[in-house]
Coordinates of C-alpha atoms and ligand atoms in Angstrom, one line a residue:
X939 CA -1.6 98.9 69.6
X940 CA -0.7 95.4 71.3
X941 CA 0.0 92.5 69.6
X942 CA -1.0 90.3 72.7
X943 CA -3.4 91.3 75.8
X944 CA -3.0 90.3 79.5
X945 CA -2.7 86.7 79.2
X946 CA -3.4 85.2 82.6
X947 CA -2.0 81.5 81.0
X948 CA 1.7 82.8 81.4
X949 CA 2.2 82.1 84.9
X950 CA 5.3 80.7 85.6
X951 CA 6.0 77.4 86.5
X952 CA 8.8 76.7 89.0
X953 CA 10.1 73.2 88.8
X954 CA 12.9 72.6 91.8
X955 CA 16.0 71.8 91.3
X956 CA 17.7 68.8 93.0
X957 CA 19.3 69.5 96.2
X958 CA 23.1 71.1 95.8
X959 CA 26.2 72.1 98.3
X960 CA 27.3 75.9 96.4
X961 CA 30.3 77.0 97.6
X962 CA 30.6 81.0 96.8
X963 CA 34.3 81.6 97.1
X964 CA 34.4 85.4 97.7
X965 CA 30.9 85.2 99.4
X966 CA 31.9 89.0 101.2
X967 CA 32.1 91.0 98.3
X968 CA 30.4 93.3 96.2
X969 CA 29.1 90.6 93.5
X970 CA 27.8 88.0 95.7
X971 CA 26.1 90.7 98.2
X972 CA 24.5 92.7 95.3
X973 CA 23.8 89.6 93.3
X974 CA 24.4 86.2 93.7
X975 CA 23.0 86.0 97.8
X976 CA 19.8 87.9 96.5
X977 CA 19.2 85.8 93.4
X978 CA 19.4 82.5 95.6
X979 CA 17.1 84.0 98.0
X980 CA 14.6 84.6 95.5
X981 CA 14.2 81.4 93.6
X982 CA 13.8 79.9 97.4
X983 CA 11.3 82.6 97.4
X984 CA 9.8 81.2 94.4
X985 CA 10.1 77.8 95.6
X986 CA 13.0 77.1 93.2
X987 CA 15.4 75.8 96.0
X988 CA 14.8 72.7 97.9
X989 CA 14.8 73.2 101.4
X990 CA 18.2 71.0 101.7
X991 CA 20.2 73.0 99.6
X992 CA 23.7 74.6 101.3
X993 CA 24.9 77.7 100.4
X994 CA 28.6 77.7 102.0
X995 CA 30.6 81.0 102.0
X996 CA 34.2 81.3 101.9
X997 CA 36.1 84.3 102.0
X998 CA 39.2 85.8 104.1
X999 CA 37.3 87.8 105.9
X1000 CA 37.1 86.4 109.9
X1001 CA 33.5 85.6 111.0
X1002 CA 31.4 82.9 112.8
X1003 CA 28.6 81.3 110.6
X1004 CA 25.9 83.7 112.7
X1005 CA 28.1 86.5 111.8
X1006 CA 27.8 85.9 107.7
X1007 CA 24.3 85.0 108.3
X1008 CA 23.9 88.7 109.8
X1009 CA 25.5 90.0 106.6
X1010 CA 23.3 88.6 104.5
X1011 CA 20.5 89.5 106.2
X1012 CA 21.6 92.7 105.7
X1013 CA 22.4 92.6 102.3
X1014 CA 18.7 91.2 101.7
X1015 CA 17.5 94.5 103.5
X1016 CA 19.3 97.0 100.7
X1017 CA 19.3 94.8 97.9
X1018 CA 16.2 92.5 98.3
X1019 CA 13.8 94.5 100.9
X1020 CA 10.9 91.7 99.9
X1021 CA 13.1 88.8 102.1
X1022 CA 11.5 91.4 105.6
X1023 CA 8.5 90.7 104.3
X1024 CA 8.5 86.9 104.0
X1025 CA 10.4 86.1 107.5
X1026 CA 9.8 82.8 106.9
X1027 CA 11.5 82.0 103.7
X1028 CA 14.5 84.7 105.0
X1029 CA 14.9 82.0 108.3
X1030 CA 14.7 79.1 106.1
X1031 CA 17.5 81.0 103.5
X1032 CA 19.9 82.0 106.4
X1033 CA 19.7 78.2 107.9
X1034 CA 20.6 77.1 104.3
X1035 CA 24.4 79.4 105.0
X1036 CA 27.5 78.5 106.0
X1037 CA 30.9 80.1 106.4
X1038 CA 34.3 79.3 106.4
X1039 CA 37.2 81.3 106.2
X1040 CA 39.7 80.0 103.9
X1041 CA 42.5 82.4 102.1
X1042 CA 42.6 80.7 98.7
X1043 CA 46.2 81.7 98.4
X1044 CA 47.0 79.0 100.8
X1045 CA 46.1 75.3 101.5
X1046 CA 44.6 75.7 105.3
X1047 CA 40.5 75.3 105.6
X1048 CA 40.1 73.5 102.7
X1049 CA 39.6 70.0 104.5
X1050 CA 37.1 71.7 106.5
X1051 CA 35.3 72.7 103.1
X1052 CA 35.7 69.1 101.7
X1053 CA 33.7 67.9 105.1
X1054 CA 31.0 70.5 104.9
X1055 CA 30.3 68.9 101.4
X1056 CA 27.7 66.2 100.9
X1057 CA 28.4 63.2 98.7
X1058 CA 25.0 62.7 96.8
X1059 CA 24.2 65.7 96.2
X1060 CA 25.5 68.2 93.1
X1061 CA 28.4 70.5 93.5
X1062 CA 29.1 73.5 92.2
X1063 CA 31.9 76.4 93.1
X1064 CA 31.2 79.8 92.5
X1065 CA 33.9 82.3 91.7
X1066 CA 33.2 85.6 93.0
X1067 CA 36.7 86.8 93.1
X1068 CA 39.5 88.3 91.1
X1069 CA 40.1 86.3 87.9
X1070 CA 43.9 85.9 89.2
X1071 CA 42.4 83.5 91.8
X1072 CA 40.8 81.3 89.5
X1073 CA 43.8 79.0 88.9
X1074 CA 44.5 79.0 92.8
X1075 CA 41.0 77.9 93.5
X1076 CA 40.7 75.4 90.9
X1077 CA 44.2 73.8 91.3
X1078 CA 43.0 73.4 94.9
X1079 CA 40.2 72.3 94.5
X1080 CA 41.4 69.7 92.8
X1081 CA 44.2 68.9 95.0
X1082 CA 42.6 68.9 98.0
X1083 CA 40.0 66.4 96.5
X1084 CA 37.0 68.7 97.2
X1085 CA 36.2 68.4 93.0
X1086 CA 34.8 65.8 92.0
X1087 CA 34.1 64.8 88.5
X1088 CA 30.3 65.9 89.1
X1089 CA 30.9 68.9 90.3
X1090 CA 30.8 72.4 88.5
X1091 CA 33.0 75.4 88.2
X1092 CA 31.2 79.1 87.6
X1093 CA 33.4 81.6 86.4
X1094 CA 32.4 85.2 85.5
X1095 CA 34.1 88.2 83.5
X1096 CA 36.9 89.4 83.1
X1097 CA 37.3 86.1 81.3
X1098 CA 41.2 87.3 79.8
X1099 CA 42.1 90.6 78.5
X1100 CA 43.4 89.5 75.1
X1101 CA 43.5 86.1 73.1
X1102 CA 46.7 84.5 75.3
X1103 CA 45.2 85.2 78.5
X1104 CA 42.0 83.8 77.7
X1105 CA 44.0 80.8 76.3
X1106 CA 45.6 80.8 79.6
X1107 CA 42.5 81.0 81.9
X1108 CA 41.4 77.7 79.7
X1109 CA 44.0 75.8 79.8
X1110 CA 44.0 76.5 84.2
X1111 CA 40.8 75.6 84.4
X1112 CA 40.8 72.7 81.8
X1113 CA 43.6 71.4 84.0
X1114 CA 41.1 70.4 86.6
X1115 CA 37.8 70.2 85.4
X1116 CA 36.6 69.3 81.7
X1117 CA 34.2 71.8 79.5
X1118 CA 31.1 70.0 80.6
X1119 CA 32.1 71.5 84.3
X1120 CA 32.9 74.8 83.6
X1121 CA 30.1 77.8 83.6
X1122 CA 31.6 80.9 82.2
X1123 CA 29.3 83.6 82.8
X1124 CA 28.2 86.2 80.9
X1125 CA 24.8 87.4 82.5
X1126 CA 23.3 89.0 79.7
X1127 CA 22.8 85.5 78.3
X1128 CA 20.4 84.9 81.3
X1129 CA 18.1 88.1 80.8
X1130 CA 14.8 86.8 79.7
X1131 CA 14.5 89.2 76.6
X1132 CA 17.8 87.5 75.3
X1133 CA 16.0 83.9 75.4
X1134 CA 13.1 85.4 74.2
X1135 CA 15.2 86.6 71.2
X1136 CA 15.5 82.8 70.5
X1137 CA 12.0 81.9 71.0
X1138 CA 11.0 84.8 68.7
X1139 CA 13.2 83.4 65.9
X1140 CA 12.9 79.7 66.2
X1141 CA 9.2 79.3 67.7
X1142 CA 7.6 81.7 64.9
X1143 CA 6.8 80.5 61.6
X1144 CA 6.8 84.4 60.9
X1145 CA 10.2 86.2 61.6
X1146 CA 13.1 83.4 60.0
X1147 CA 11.7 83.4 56.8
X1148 CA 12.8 86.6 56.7
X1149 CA 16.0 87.0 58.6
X1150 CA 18.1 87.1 56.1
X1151 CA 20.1 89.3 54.0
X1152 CA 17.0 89.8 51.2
X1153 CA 15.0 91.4 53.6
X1154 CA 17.0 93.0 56.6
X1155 CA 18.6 95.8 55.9
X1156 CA 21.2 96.1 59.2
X1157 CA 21.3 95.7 62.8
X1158 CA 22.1 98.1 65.5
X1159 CA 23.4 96.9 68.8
X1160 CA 23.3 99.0 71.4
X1161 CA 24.4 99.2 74.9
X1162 CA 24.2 102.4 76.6
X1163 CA 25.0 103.5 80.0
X1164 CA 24.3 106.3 81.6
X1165 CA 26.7 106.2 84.8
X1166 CA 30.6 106.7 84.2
X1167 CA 33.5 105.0 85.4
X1168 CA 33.2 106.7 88.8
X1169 CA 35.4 104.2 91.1
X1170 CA 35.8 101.6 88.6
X1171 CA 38.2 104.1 87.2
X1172 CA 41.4 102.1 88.2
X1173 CA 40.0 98.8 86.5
X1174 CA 38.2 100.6 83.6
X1175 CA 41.5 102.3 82.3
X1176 CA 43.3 99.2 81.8
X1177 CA 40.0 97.7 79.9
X1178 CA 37.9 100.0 78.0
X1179 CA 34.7 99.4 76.5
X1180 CA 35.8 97.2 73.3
X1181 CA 37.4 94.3 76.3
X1182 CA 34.8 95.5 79.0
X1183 CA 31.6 95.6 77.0
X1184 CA 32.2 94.2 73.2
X1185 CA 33.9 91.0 73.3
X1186 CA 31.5 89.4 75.7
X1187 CA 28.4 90.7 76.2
X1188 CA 27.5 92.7 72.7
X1189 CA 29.3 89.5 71.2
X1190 CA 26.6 87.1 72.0
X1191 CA 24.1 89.3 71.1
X1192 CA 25.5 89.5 68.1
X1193 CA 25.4 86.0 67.7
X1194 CA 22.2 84.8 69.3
X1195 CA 20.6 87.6 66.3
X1196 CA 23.1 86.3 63.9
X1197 CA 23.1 82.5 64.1
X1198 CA 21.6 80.0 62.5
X1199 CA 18.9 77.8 64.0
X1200 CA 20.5 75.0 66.0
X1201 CA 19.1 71.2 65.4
X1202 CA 18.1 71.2 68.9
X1203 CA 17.9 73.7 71.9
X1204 CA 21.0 72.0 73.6
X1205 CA 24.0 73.1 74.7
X1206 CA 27.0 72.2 72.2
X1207 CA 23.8 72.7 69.8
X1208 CA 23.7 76.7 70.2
X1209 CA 27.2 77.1 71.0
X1210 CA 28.4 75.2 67.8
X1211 CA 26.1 78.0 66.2
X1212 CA 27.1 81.0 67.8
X1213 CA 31.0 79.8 67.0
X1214 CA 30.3 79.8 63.3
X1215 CA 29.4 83.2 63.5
X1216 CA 32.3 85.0 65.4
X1217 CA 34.5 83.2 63.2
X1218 CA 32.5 84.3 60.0
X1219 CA 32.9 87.7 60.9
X1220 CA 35.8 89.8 59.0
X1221 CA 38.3 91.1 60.4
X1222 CA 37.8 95.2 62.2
X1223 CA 38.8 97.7 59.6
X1224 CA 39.9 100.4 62.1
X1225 CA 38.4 103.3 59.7
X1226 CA 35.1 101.8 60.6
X1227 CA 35.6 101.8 64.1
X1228 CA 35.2 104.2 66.5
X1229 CA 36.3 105.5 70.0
X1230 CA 35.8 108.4 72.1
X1231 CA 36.1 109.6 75.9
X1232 CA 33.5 111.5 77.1
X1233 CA 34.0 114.9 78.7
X1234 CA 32.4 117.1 82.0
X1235 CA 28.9 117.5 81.7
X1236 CA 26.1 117.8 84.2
X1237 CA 28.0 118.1 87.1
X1238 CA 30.0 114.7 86.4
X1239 CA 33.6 115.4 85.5
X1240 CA 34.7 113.7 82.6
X1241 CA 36.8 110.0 82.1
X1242 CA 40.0 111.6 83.4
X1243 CA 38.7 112.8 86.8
X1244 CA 38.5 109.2 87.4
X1245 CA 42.0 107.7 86.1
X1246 CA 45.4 108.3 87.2
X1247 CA 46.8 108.3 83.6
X1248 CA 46.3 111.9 82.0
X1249 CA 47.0 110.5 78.4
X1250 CA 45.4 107.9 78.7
X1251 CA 43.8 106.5 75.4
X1252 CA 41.2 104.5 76.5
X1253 CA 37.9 104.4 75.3
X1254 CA 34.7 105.0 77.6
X1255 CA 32.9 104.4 74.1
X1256 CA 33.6 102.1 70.8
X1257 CA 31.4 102.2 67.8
X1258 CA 32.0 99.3 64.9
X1259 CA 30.8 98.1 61.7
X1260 CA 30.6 94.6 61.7
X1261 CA 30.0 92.1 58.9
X1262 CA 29.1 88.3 59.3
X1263 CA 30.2 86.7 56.0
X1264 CA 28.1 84.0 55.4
X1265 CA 25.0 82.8 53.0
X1266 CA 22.5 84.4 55.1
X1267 CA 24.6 88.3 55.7
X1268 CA 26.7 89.0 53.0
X1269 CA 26.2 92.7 53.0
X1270 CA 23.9 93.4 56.2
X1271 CA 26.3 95.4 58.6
X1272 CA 25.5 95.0 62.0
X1273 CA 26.8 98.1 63.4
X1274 CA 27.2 97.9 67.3
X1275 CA 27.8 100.7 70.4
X1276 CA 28.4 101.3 73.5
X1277 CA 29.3 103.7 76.3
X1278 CA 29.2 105.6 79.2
X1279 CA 27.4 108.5 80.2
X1280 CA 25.4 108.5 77.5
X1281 CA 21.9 109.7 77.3
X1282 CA 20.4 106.7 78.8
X1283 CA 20.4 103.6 80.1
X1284 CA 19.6 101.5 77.5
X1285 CA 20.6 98.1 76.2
X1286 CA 18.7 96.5 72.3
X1287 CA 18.9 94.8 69.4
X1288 CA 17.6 96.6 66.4
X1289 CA 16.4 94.9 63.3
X1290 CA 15.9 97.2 60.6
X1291 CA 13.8 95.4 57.9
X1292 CA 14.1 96.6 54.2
X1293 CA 11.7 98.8 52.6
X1294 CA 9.1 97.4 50.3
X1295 CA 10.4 96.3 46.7
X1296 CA 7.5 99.1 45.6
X1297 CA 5.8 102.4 46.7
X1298 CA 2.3 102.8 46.3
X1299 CA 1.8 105.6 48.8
X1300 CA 3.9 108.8 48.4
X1301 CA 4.6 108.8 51.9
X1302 CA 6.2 106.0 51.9
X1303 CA 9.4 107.7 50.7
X1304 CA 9.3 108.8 53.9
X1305 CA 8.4 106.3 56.4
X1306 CA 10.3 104.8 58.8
X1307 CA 11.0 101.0 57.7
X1308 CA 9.6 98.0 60.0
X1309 CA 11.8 97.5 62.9
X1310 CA 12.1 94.5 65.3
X1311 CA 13.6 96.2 68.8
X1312 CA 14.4 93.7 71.1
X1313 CA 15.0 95.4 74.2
X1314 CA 17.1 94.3 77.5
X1315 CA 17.3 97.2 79.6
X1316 CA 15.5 98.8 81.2
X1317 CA 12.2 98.0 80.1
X1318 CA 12.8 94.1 78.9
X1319 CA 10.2 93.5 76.0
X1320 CA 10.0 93.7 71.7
X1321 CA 8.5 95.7 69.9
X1322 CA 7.4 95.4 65.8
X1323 CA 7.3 98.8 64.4
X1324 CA 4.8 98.6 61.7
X1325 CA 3.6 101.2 59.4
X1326 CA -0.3 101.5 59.7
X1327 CA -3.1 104.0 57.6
X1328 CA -3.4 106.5 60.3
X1329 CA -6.9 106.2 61.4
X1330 CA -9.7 108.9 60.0
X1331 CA -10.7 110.5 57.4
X1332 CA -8.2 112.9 55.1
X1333 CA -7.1 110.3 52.8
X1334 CA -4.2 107.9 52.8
X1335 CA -1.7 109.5 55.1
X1336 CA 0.3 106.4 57.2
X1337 CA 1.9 106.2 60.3
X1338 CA 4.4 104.2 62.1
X1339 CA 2.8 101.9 65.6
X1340 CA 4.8 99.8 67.9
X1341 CA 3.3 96.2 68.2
X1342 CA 4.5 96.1 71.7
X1343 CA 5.1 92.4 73.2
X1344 CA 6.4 93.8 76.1
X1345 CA 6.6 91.8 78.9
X1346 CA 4.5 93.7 81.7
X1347 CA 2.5 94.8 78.9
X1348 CA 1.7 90.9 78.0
X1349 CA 1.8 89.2 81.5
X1350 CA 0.6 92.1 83.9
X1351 CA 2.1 94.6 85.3
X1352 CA 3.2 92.7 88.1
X1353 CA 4.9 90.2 86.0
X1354 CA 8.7 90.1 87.5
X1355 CA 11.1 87.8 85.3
X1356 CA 14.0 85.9 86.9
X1357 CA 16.9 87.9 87.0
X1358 CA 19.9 87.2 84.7
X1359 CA 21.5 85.4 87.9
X1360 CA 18.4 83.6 89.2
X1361 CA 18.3 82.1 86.4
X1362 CA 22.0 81.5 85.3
X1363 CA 22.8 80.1 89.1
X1364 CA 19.4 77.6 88.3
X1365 CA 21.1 76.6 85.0
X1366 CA 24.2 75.5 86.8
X1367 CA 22.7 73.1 89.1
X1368 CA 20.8 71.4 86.5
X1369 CA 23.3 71.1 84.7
X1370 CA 22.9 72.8 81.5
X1371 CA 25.6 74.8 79.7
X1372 CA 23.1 76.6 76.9
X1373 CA 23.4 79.7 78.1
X1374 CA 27.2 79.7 79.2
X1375 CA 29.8 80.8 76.7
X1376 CA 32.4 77.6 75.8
X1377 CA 35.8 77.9 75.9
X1378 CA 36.2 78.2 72.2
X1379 CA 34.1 81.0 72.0
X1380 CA 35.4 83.1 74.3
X1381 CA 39.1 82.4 72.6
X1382 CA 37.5 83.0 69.0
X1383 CA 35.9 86.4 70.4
X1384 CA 39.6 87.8 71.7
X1385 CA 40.9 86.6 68.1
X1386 CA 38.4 89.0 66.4
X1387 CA 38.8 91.4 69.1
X1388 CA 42.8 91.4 69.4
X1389 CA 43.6 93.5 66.1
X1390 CA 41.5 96.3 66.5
X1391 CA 43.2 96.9 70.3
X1392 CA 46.6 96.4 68.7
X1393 CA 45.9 98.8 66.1
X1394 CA 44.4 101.3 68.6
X1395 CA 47.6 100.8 70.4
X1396 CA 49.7 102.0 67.3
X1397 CA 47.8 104.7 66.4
X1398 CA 49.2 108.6 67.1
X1399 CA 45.1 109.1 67.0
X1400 CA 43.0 109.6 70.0
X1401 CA 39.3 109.3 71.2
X1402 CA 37.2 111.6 69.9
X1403 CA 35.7 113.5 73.1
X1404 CA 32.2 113.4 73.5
X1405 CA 29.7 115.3 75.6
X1406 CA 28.4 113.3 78.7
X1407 CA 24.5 113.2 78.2
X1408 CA 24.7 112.4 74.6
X1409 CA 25.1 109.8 72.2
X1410 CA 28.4 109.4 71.6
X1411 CA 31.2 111.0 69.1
X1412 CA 30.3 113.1 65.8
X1413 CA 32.2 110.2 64.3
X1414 CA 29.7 107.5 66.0
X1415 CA 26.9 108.9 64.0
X1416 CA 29.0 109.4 61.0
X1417 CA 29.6 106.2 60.6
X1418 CA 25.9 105.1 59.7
X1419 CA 25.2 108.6 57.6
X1420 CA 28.5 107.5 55.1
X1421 CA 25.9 103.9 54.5
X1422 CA 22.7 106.4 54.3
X1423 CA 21.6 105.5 57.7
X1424 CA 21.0 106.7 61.0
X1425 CA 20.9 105.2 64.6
X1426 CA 18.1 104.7 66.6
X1427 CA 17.5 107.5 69.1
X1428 CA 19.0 106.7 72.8
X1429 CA 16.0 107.0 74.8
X1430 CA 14.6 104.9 78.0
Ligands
NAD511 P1 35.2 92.3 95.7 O1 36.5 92.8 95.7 O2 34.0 93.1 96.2 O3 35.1 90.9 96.5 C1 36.1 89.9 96.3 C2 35.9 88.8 97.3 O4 37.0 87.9 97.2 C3 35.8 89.2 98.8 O5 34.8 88.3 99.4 C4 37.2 88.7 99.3 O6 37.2 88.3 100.7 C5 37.5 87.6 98.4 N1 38.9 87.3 98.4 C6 39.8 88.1 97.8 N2 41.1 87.5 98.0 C7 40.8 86.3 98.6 C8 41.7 85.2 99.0 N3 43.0 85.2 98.8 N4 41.1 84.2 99.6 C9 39.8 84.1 99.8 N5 38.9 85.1 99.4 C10 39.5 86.2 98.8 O7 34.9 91.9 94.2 P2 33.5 91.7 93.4 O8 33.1 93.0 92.9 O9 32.6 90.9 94.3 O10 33.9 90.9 92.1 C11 34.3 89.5 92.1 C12 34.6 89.1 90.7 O11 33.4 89.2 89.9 C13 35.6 90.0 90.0 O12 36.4 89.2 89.1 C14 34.8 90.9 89.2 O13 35.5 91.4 88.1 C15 33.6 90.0 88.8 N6 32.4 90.8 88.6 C16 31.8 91.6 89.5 C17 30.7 92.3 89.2 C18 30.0 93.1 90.3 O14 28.9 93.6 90.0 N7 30.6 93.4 91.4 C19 30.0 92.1 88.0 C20 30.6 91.3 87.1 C21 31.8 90.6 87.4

């Protein structure tokens, strides 16, 4: 069954955005080749960009403008083979690059960058490097008088690694530009199923009456990768999944389901909101937490073929009960998970609606409840699983249909959303923070988080091994079956 057909009114309408300089410090590496450059190429594809917009590159790497504007070319090819396709939007994308090589370390080139900047037209200074070069870059920005107090900072994760650094990376930051300037990143605010999580909420009459604590029964949260560490290995081991994956991005979906509705769709608005609820949430008790490593399977080698540290204790999976103590949760856990090499590929919010108060059909007892999956990856698109009388004759007998509002399903199949970075990069040159996390969030997130890592830490205890193809440790799914409930299959 689907909730809404083909609906040839949703075509999307690209306004431009005002012409912009964006400097992409680190323009050479993996990020801005896989990402960033193809993102910008197609919202000028789109018609997004204005044709006067600069793109400048800086990076240590030696090369002539031509020479980056080869390199991008060739990063179009692997990562955005459409751009051979429409030569003329690729020429008019590779005039709009520049290149300068600057070693942020130091305080040559950067006079040449403040002269290939325009006055009247917005700024903005992507960081695509090592968070230990964020100070550097900012501090020089501002001393070299390249910032001005228009332009915009974009800074992307790891954002810290505990509550002091975090506090740390602020305060650098806040020494040279204020709030309104900085962008800090986290990109699974800018997936479309994320904002559509918002729109289902506050643009329905139907769903907020009933998102609450009387009728939803608990949340799952899950973000599952298939892939290991592989060569992130070095990086991964000093992280693990609660840093890498739970204090950012399964944070704010935690609080984009668990907020309440903002007076207006603005900025300090939604981020006001999604504050109250990371510091309504109790503190980790580590018996409802989780972790585990996985092992071989498959071919694969397990998480210590790919670090240097055979003891090590970090976890390639975390599992958590978490309660929001507030009026409207007070006693709906929201469990969350994530890992690697798991099953699937597969990142969604779960809403698990209570049963009805009564049950007029024995089978009831042992129907599914209704369910509200908000998926992110890979398939973006929600789904209302409904219980239905199963059609034909034989009497009452019910069965469980997805109202599917998925997007391909609703807007045809060649529907193809912004991605998260299209769409976050877009943000930043017009200027609007609502989907970038504030500084006092991502501080209040490393408070909540901190504990559990110190207690982890102090523990004789280690991950619980799990098998790579799965979903997760014995003790993962234990977790729910102690509250009488059971996660949601991993499946793409
Ligand atoms: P990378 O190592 O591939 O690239 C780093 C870039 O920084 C290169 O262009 C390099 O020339 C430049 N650089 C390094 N030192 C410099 C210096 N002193 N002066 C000037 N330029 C210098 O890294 P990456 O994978 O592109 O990641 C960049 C940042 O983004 C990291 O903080 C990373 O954690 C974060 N990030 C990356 C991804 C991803 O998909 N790659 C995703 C999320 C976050």
């Amino acid at each position: 069954m689907r909730l809404i057909g083909k609906n040839s009114a949703m075509v999307s309408r690209v306004i431009p955005v005002t012409p912009f300089d964006l400097v992409i410090f680190g323009a050479t590496g993996d990020l801005a080749r896989r990402k960033l450059l193809p993102a910008l190429f197609r919202r000028m594809l789109d018609g997004q960009m204005p044709t006067n917009a600069k793109i400048i590159g800086v990076a240590r790497r030696q090369m002539s403008r031509e020479s980056f504007q080869d390199f991008v070319r060739e990063a179009l090819a692997e990562f955005e083979p459409e751009a051979l396709a429409a030569p003329k939007v690729l020429k008019a994308f590779l005039a709009a690059l520049d290149y300068l090589v600057v070693d942020v370390m130091g305080d040559a080139g950067w006079a040449d960058l403040g002269q290939k900047l325009r006055p009247d037209v917005v700024r903005a200074f992507y960081l695509s490097v090592g968070p230990s070069l964020f100070g550097e870059i900012a501090t020089r920005l501002n001393r070299h008088g390249i910032a001005t107090p228009q332009s915009r900072i974009v800074v992307e994760k790891p954002l810290g690694h505990d509550l002091a650094s975090a506090k740390a990376l602020n305060a650098q930051l806040g020494a040279c530009f204020d709030e309104q300037q900085i962008y800090r990143i986290d990109h699974y605010l800018g997936k479309e199923t994320v904002q559509n999580l918002m729109a289902i909420r506050f643009a329905n009459a139907l769903f907020e009456p009933l998102w609450n604590s009387q009728h939803i029964d608990h949340v799952q949260i899950t973000v599952a990768e298939s892939i290991g560490v592989e060569g992130r290995g070095g990086y991964y081991d000093k992280s693990g999944a609660l840093r890498d994956m739970v204090q950012n991005h399964m944070m704010q979906l935690l609080c984009l389901t668990a907020m309440e509705p903002p007076a207006k769709f603005n900025a300090d608005f939604v981020r006001d909101e999604k504050l109250k609820v990371i510091r309504a949430l109790e503190p980790l008790r580590v018996e409802e937490t989780v972790r585990g490593q996985y092992r071989g399977g498959g071919g694969e080698g397990s998480y210590f073929d790919h670090v240097e540290n055979p003891a090590s204790k970090t976890e390639s999976f975390v599992a958590l009960k978490v309660e929001v103590e507030n009026w409207r949760w007070a006693g709906v856990p929201f469990y969350l998970r994530t890992g690697k090499r798991l099953r699937a590929r597969v990142s969604e919010i779960v809403v698990v609606f209570k049963k009805p108060p009564h049950a007029i059909f024995p089978e009831m007892a042992t129907q599914g409840s209704n369910e509200l999956v908000i998926r992110l990856q890979p398939d973006e698109g929600i789904t209302l699983n409904m219980t239905i009388k199963e059609p034909g004759p034989g009497g009452m007998r019910l069965a469980q249909v997805p109202l599917d509002m998925s997007f391909a399903e609703a807007l045809g199949e060649d529907f193809h959303g912004p991605d998260a970075y299209e769409r976050l990069i877009m943000d930043v040159i017009r200027g609007d923070q609502t989907l970038f996390m504030r500084g006092d969030e991502l501080e209040e997130a490393w408070r909540w988080v901190d504990p559990l890592v110190a207690a982890w830490a102090e523990s004789s205890a280690r991950p619980a091994g799990y098998d790579a193809g799965g979903s997760g440790p014995e003790d993962a799914l234990a977790l729910l079956h102690r509250d009488g409930r059971k996660w949601r299959e991993i499946e793409s």
